[in-house]
Amino acid sequence: MRSWLVVTMTVALTACGGGSGGGGSPGDLAAEACKVAAESRLEGKLYELDLAALSASMKDAPNGEKFLSAPIVIEPGLTSEVKQIVECTVRFSDGKPAPDVVGFVFNW
């Protein structure tokens, strides 16, 4: 019974506060764009990426761009687990709801 309560609470908290759906700040939008870029390079592999940390890391870069960086764990818990740093540069444009990713790397 107790484990059922824990599972229910976890699902409820995840639905309320998880992901980038909670905000539309520039940092949240940039982090979501970087997440999509990461997923396109991971070819379906499991990963853990803290979007809140990625969003909070946003700072000014040259030419009006924004730079974001956060740790990522690829294939967490598996023997092939790899820990890297996501480095992502985005550019916001007027009239576009989401920024464009103009630079992206996994850094050891």
Coordinates of C-alpha atoms in Angstrom, one line a residue:
M1 CA 0.0 0.0 0.0
R2 CA 2.8 2.4 0.9
S3 CA 4.6 1.9 -2.4
W4 CA 1.3 2.7 -4.3
L5 CA 1.2 6.0 -2.4
V6 CA 4.8 6.8 -3.3
V7 CA 4.2 6.0 -7.0
T8 CA 1.0 8.1 -7.1
M9 CA 2.8 11.1 -5.4
T10 CA 5.7 10.8 -7.8
V11 CA 3.5 10.8 -10.8
A12 CA 1.5 13.8 -9.5
L13 CA 4.7 15.8 -8.7
T14 CA 6.2 15.0 -12.1
A15 CA 3.0 16.1 -13.9
C16 CA 2.9 19.4 -11.9
G17 CA 6.5 20.4 -12.0
G18 CA 8.4 18.3 -14.4
G19 CA 9.9 19.3 -17.7
S20 CA 9.8 22.6 -19.4
G21 CA 6.1 22.9 -19.6
G22 CA 5.9 25.0 -16.4
G23 CA 7.3 28.2 -17.9
G24 CA 7.8 30.1 -21.0
S25 CA 10.8 32.1 -19.9
P26 CA 13.6 32.6 -22.4
G27 CA 15.7 30.2 -20.4
D28 CA 13.0 27.6 -20.5
L29 CA 12.5 28.0 -24.2
A30 CA 16.3 27.8 -24.8
A31 CA 16.6 24.7 -22.6
E32 CA 13.8 23.0 -24.5
A33 CA 15.4 23.7 -27.9
C34 CA 18.8 22.4 -26.6
K35 CA 17.0 19.2 -25.3
V36 CA 15.6 18.6 -28.8
A37 CA 19.0 19.1 -30.2
A38 CA 20.5 16.6 -27.7
E39 CA 17.8 14.0 -28.5
S40 CA 18.4 14.3 -32.2
R41 CA 22.0 13.3 -31.6
L42 CA 21.4 10.5 -29.1
E43 CA 19.5 8.3 -31.6
G44 CA 16.9 7.1 -29.1
K45 CA 19.3 6.4 -26.2
L46 CA 18.1 6.9 -22.6
Y47 CA 19.5 10.0 -20.9
E48 CA 19.1 12.3 -17.9
L49 CA 19.3 16.0 -18.4
D50 CA 18.2 18.6 -15.8
L51 CA 16.3 21.2 -17.8
A52 CA 16.0 23.5 -14.8
A53 CA 19.8 23.6 -14.5
L54 CA 20.2 24.0 -18.2
S55 CA 17.7 26.9 -18.2
A56 CA 19.4 28.6 -15.2
S57 CA 22.8 28.4 -16.9
M58 CA 21.8 30.7 -19.8
K59 CA 24.2 33.6 -20.3
D60 CA 25.0 36.1 -23.0
A61 CA 27.3 34.9 -25.8
P62 CA 28.7 36.8 -28.8
N63 CA 26.4 38.3 -31.4
G64 CA 23.4 38.4 -29.2
E65 CA 23.3 34.6 -28.8
K66 CA 22.7 32.8 -25.6
F67 CA 24.9 30.0 -24.2
L68 CA 23.6 27.1 -22.0
S69 CA 25.5 24.3 -20.3
A70 CA 24.6 21.4 -18.0
P71 CA 25.6 17.8 -17.2
I72 CA 24.0 15.0 -19.1
V73 CA 24.1 11.3 -18.3
I74 CA 23.7 9.1 -21.4
E75 CA 22.4 5.5 -20.7
P76 CA 22.2 6.0 -17.0
G77 CA 22.6 2.9 -14.9
L78 CA 23.9 0.8 -17.7
T79 CA 27.4 -0.5 -18.2
S80 CA 27.7 1.9 -21.2
E81 CA 26.8 5.0 -19.0
V82 CA 28.6 8.1 -20.0
K83 CA 28.7 11.5 -18.2
Q84 CA 29.2 14.5 -20.4
I85 CA 28.4 18.2 -20.5
V86 CA 25.9 19.7 -22.9
E87 CA 27.0 23.0 -24.4
C88 CA 24.4 24.7 -26.5
T89 CA 24.2 28.1 -28.2
V90 CA 20.8 29.5 -29.3
R91 CA 19.6 32.6 -31.1
F92 CA 16.2 34.2 -30.5
S93 CA 14.5 35.8 -33.5
D94 CA 11.6 38.2 -33.5
G95 CA 8.4 36.5 -34.5
K96 CA 9.6 33.0 -33.7
P97 CA 8.2 31.2 -30.6
A98 CA 11.3 29.2 -30.0
P99 CA 15.0 30.0 -30.5
D100 CA 17.2 28.4 -33.1
V101 CA 20.1 26.2 -32.0
V102 CA 23.2 27.6 -33.7
G103 CA 25.8 25.5 -31.8
F104 CA 25.7 22.2 -29.9
V105 CA 28.3 19.8 -28.5
F106 CA 28.7 17.1 -25.9
N107 CA 31.9 18.0 -24.0
W108 CA 33.8 15.4 -22.0

